[in-house]
Coordinates of C-alpha atoms in Angstrom, one line a residue:
X5 CA 10.2 24.8 -15.6
X6 CA 9.6 21.0 -16.0
X7 CA 7.5 19.0 -13.7
X8 CA 10.7 17.2 -12.4
X9 CA 12.3 20.5 -11.5
X10 CA 9.2 21.8 -9.8
X11 CA 8.5 18.6 -7.8
X12 CA 12.1 18.4 -6.7
X13 CA 11.7 21.9 -5.2
X14 CA 8.4 20.8 -3.6
X15 CA 10.1 17.7 -2.0
X16 CA 12.9 19.9 -0.5
X17 CA 10.2 21.9 1.4
X18 CA 8.5 18.8 2.9
X19 CA 9.4 15.8 5.0
X20 CA 8.2 13.0 2.7
X21 CA 9.0 9.4 3.0
X22 CA 11.4 7.9 0.5
X23 CA 8.5 6.0 -1.1
X24 CA 6.5 9.2 -1.6
X25 CA 9.6 11.0 -3.0
X26 CA 10.2 8.1 -5.5
X27 CA 6.5 8.1 -6.6
X28 CA 6.6 11.9 -7.1
X29 CA 9.8 11.8 -9.1
X30 CA 8.7 8.9 -11.3
X31 CA 5.3 10.5 -12.0
X32 CA 6.9 13.9 -12.8
X33 CA 9.1 12.2 -15.5
X34 CA 6.0 11.3 -17.5
X35 CA 5.5 15.0 -18.3
X36 CA 8.9 15.1 -20.0
X37 CA 10.2 18.6 -20.7
X38 CA 6.8 20.2 -20.8
X39 CA 7.1 23.7 -19.2
X40 CA 4.5 23.4 -16.4
X41 CA 4.7 27.0 -15.4
X42 CA 3.3 28.0 -18.8
X43 CA 1.7 24.9 -20.3
X44 CA -2.0 25.1 -21.3
X45 CA -4.8 22.9 -19.9
X46 CA -4.9 21.1 -23.2
X47 CA -1.2 20.2 -23.2
X48 CA -1.3 19.0 -19.6
X49 CA -4.3 16.8 -20.2
X50 CA -2.8 15.5 -23.4
X51 CA 0.2 14.3 -21.4
X52 CA -2.1 12.8 -18.7
X53 CA -4.2 10.9 -21.3
X54 CA -1.1 9.7 -23.2
X55 CA 0.4 8.2 -20.1
X56 CA -2.1 5.5 -19.8
X57 CA -5.7 4.5 -20.6
X58 CA -6.1 3.5 -16.9
X59 CA -8.1 6.3 -15.1
X60 CA -6.3 5.5 -11.8
X61 CA -2.9 6.2 -13.5
X62 CA -4.3 9.4 -15.0
X63 CA -5.6 10.5 -11.6
X64 CA -2.2 9.9 -10.0
X65 CA -0.6 12.1 -12.6
X66 CA -3.0 14.9 -11.7
X67 CA -2.9 14.4 -7.9
X68 CA 0.8 13.8 -7.6
X69 CA 2.1 16.4 -10.0
X70 CA -0.2 18.7 -12.1
X71 CA -2.4 19.9 -9.2
X72 CA 0.6 20.3 -6.9
X73 CA 2.7 22.4 -9.3
X74 CA 0.0 24.6 -10.7
X75 CA -1.5 26.0 -7.5
X76 CA -0.4 29.5 -8.4
X77 CA -2.5 29.4 -11.6
X78 CA -6.0 29.4 -10.1
X79 CA -8.0 29.2 -13.4
X80 CA -6.0 26.3 -14.7
X81 CA -6.1 24.6 -11.2
X82 CA -9.9 24.8 -11.2
X83 CA -10.1 23.1 -14.6
X84 CA -7.7 20.4 -13.6
X85 CA -9.7 19.7 -10.4
X86 CA -12.9 19.4 -12.4
X87 CA -11.2 16.9 -14.7
X88 CA -10.0 14.9 -11.7
X89 CA -13.6 14.8 -10.4
X90 CA -14.7 13.4 -13.7
X91 CA -12.0 10.8 -13.4
X92 CA -13.1 9.9 -9.9
X93 CA -16.6 9.1 -11.2
X94 CA -15.1 6.9 -14.0
X95 CA -12.9 5.1 -11.4
X96 CA -15.9 4.5 -9.1
X97 CA -17.9 2.9 -11.9
X98 CA -14.9 0.8 -13.0
X99 CA -14.4 -0.4 -9.5
X100 CA -18.0 -1.4 -9.0
X101 CA -18.0 -3.3 -12.3
X102 CA -14.8 -5.1 -11.2
X103 CA -16.3 -6.0 -7.8
X104 CA -19.4 -7.5 -9.5
X105 CA -17.1 -9.8 -11.5
X106 CA -15.2 -10.8 -8.4
X107 CA -18.3 -11.8 -6.3
X108 CA -18.6 -15.6 -6.3
X109 CA -15.1 -16.2 -7.7
X110 CA -13.1 -15.5 -4.5
X111 CA -12.5 -18.0 -1.7
X112 CA -14.3 -17.5 1.6
X113 CA -12.5 -16.2 4.7
X114 CA -12.8 -19.7 6.3
X115 CA -11.1 -21.2 3.2
X116 CA -8.3 -18.6 3.5
X117 CA -7.7 -19.5 7.1
X118 CA -7.8 -23.2 6.3
X119 CA -5.1 -22.7 3.7
X120 CA -3.1 -20.5 6.0
X121 CA -2.9 -23.2 8.6
X122 CA -1.3 -25.6 6.1
X123 CA 1.6 -23.2 5.3
X124 CA 5.0 -22.8 6.9
X125 CA 7.9 -20.4 7.0
X126 CA 7.8 -17.2 4.8
X127 CA 4.6 -18.3 3.1
X128 CA 2.8 -18.5 6.5
X129 CA 4.2 -15.1 7.7
X130 CA 3.3 -13.3 4.4
X131 CA -0.2 -14.7 4.3
X132 CA -0.7 -14.1 8.1
X133 CA 0.1 -10.4 7.5
X134 CA -2.1 -10.2 4.5
X135 CA -5.1 -11.7 6.2
X136 CA -4.8 -10.6 9.8
X137 CA -3.1 -7.2 9.4
X138 CA -4.3 -6.2 5.9
X139 CA -0.7 -5.5 4.8
X140 CA 0.0 -4.1 1.4
X141 CA 3.0 -5.4 -0.6
X142 CA 5.4 -2.7 0.5
X143 CA 4.7 -3.3 4.2
X144 CA 6.2 -6.8 3.8
X145 CA 9.6 -5.5 2.7
X146 CA 10.7 -6.4 6.3
X147 CA 14.3 -6.4 7.6
X148 CA 15.0 -8.5 10.7
X149 CA 16.5 -6.7 13.6
X150 CA 17.7 -8.4 16.8
X151 CA 17.2 -5.4 19.2
X152 CA 14.5 -2.8 18.8
X153 CA 16.8 -0.3 20.4
X154 CA 19.1 -0.6 17.4
X155 CA 16.6 0.8 14.9
X156 CA 18.0 4.0 13.5
X157 CA 15.7 7.0 13.8
X158 CA 14.3 8.4 10.5
X159 CA 15.2 5.4 8.4
X160 CA 12.7 4.6 5.7
X161 CA 13.0 0.8 6.3
X162 CA 10.4 -1.7 7.7
X163 CA 11.6 -3.9 10.5
X164 CA 10.5 -7.2 12.1
X165 CA 11.7 -8.3 15.5
X166 CA 11.1 -11.4 17.6
X167 CA 11.4 -11.2 21.4
X168 CA 12.8 -14.7 22.1
X169 CA 11.7 -14.5 25.8
X170 CA 8.1 -13.3 25.4
X171 CA 7.7 -14.6 21.8
X172 CA 6.2 -11.2 20.9
X173 CA 6.6 -10.2 17.2
X174 CA 7.0 -6.5 16.6
X175 CA 6.8 -4.8 13.2
X176 CA 7.9 -1.2 12.6
X177 CA 6.5 0.0 9.3
X178 CA 8.1 3.2 8.0
X179 CA 7.7 2.6 4.3
X180 CA 4.2 2.2 3.0
X181 CA 1.7 3.9 0.8
X182 CA -0.1 6.1 3.3
X183 CA 2.8 6.9 5.6
X184 CA 2.3 10.6 4.9
X185 CA -1.1 10.3 6.5
X186 CA -0.7 7.8 9.3
X187 CA 3.1 7.9 10.1
X188 CA 5.1 5.0 11.4
X189 CA 3.1 1.9 12.3
X190 CA 4.2 -0.2 15.3
X191 CA 2.4 -3.5 15.4
X192 CA 2.9 -6.0 18.2
X193 CA 1.5 -9.6 18.0
X194 CA 1.9 -12.3 20.6
X195 CA 0.8 -15.2 18.4
X196 CA 2.4 -18.5 19.1
X197 CA 2.3 -19.8 15.5
X198 CA 3.6 -16.6 14.0
X199 CA 6.5 -16.5 16.5
X200 CA 7.3 -20.1 15.8
X201 CA 7.4 -19.7 12.0
X202 CA 9.6 -16.5 12.3
X203 CA 11.9 -18.2 14.8
X204 CA 12.4 -21.2 12.5
X205 CA 13.4 -19.0 9.6
X206 CA 16.7 -18.3 11.5
X207 CA 17.0 -14.7 10.3
X208 CA 19.9 -12.6 11.6
X209 CA 20.3 -8.9 11.8
X210 CA 20.1 -7.3 8.3
X211 CA 18.3 -10.2 6.6
X212 CA 15.2 -9.3 4.6
X213 CA 12.1 -11.5 4.9
X214 CA 11.7 -11.5 1.1
X215 CA 15.4 -11.2 0.2
X216 CA 16.5 -12.5 -3.2
X217 CA 18.5 -15.8 -3.4
X218 CA 21.8 -13.9 -3.4
X219 CA 20.7 -12.0 -0.2
X220 CA 20.3 -8.6 -1.9
X221 CA 17.6 -6.2 -0.9
X222 CA 14.4 -6.7 -3.0
X223 CA 13.2 -3.7 -5.1
X224 CA 9.7 -2.3 -4.8
X225 CA 8.6 -4.2 -7.9
X226 CA 10.3 -7.4 -6.8
X227 CA 8.4 -7.3 -3.5
X228 CA 5.1 -7.1 -5.3
X229 CA 6.0 -10.0 -7.5
X230 CA 7.1 -12.1 -4.5
X231 CA 4.0 -11.3 -2.4
X232 CA 1.8 -12.3 -5.3
X233 CA 3.7 -15.6 -5.8
X234 CA 3.6 -16.4 -2.1
X235 CA 0.0 -15.4 -1.5
X236 CA -2.7 -18.0 -1.1
X237 CA -3.9 -19.0 -4.6
X238 CA -1.8 -16.2 -6.0
X239 CA -4.6 -13.9 -5.1
X240 CA -2.4 -10.9 -4.1
X241 CA -3.0 -8.4 -1.3
X242 CA -5.9 -6.6 -2.8
X243 CA -8.2 -9.6 -3.3
X244 CA -7.3 -11.0 0.1
X245 CA -8.2 -7.8 1.9
X246 CA -11.6 -7.8 0.1
X247 CA -12.3 -11.3 1.3
X248 CA -11.4 -10.2 4.9
X249 CA -13.5 -7.0 4.8
X250 CA -16.5 -9.0 3.5
X251 CA -16.1 -11.5 6.4
X252 CA -16.0 -8.7 9.0
X253 CA -19.1 -7.0 7.5
X254 CA -20.9 -10.3 7.3
X255 CA -20.2 -11.0 11.0
X256 CA -20.6 -7.4 12.1
X257 CA -17.1 -7.6 13.4
X258 CA -16.6 -3.8 13.5
X259 CA -13.8 -3.9 16.0
X260 CA -11.8 -6.2 13.8
X261 CA -12.6 -3.9 10.8
X262 CA -11.2 -1.0 12.9
X263 CA -8.1 -2.9 13.8
X264 CA -7.3 -3.8 10.2
X265 CA -7.9 -0.2 9.3
X266 CA -5.1 0.8 11.7
X267 CA -2.7 -2.0 10.7
X268 CA -3.2 -1.4 7.0
X269 CA -3.1 2.3 7.3
X270 CA -6.4 2.8 5.5
X271 CA -9.5 4.6 6.7
X272 CA -12.6 2.6 7.4
X273 CA -14.4 4.7 4.9
X274 CA -11.9 3.6 2.2
X275 CA -12.2 0.0 3.2
X276 CA -15.9 0.1 2.9
X277 CA -16.0 2.0 -0.4
X278 CA -13.1 0.5 -2.2
X279 CA -12.7 -3.0 -0.8
X280 CA -16.3 -3.9 0.0
X281 CA -17.6 -6.7 -2.3
X282 CA -21.1 -5.6 -1.5
X283 CA -20.5 -2.1 -2.8
X284 CA -21.5 -2.7 -6.4
X285 CA -24.5 -0.4 -6.8

């Protein structure tokens, strides 16, 4: 059977988010009509290596598909896991070299905050979430809802709500990269400036924070492009969170690091290993 057929069967047996399902299906398509129930190690690795020269993409093909659908072939599975471990070492070396190149080229945390204070509207809200909450791109695909009680259960949509009496901003994040690990995130912030900027956007029920000019729902790739364009200095979410993590480590602000770990949906260990500008050795 093909990877697409096998992964579809796997999906029906689990309660994955819509985002995870989409990633699995898209990755499975890269194996084409290769019969994964009988394919050799050489043929599977050939597909993985042909997909991209990026070791992260290759690792995703292994993690998301090959290792999932070959668990009943222990000898093959063992070899695929060994290949994945080699990729992990390659990825770690690549990341450390990239971090070395970034050191000294990024703005300081104080510079980010200074730029944030000069922004208004959607630019302020997006960068506030990137800096103070560590949001990824997908987290920011937010739909405004007037009443929290109106949120449908089980919907794979992210919501933002403003309580016009208390000025508290609530974000319900159902669709994000690590939802399968951390579940739905409910984030409440009583920040006067954030409330003001959200209120002045005059959003109504159903409006998306990053909606297109014609009001249509932004696609996954469109959200990424819009967040990059709106982010301070067009840094994007990854570089901004690296600046933030460095600031917290410099100031021994471990409570803040723990908070951003929760709001981002990333373990502290991952923040320190993958987003730490000091981790270049």
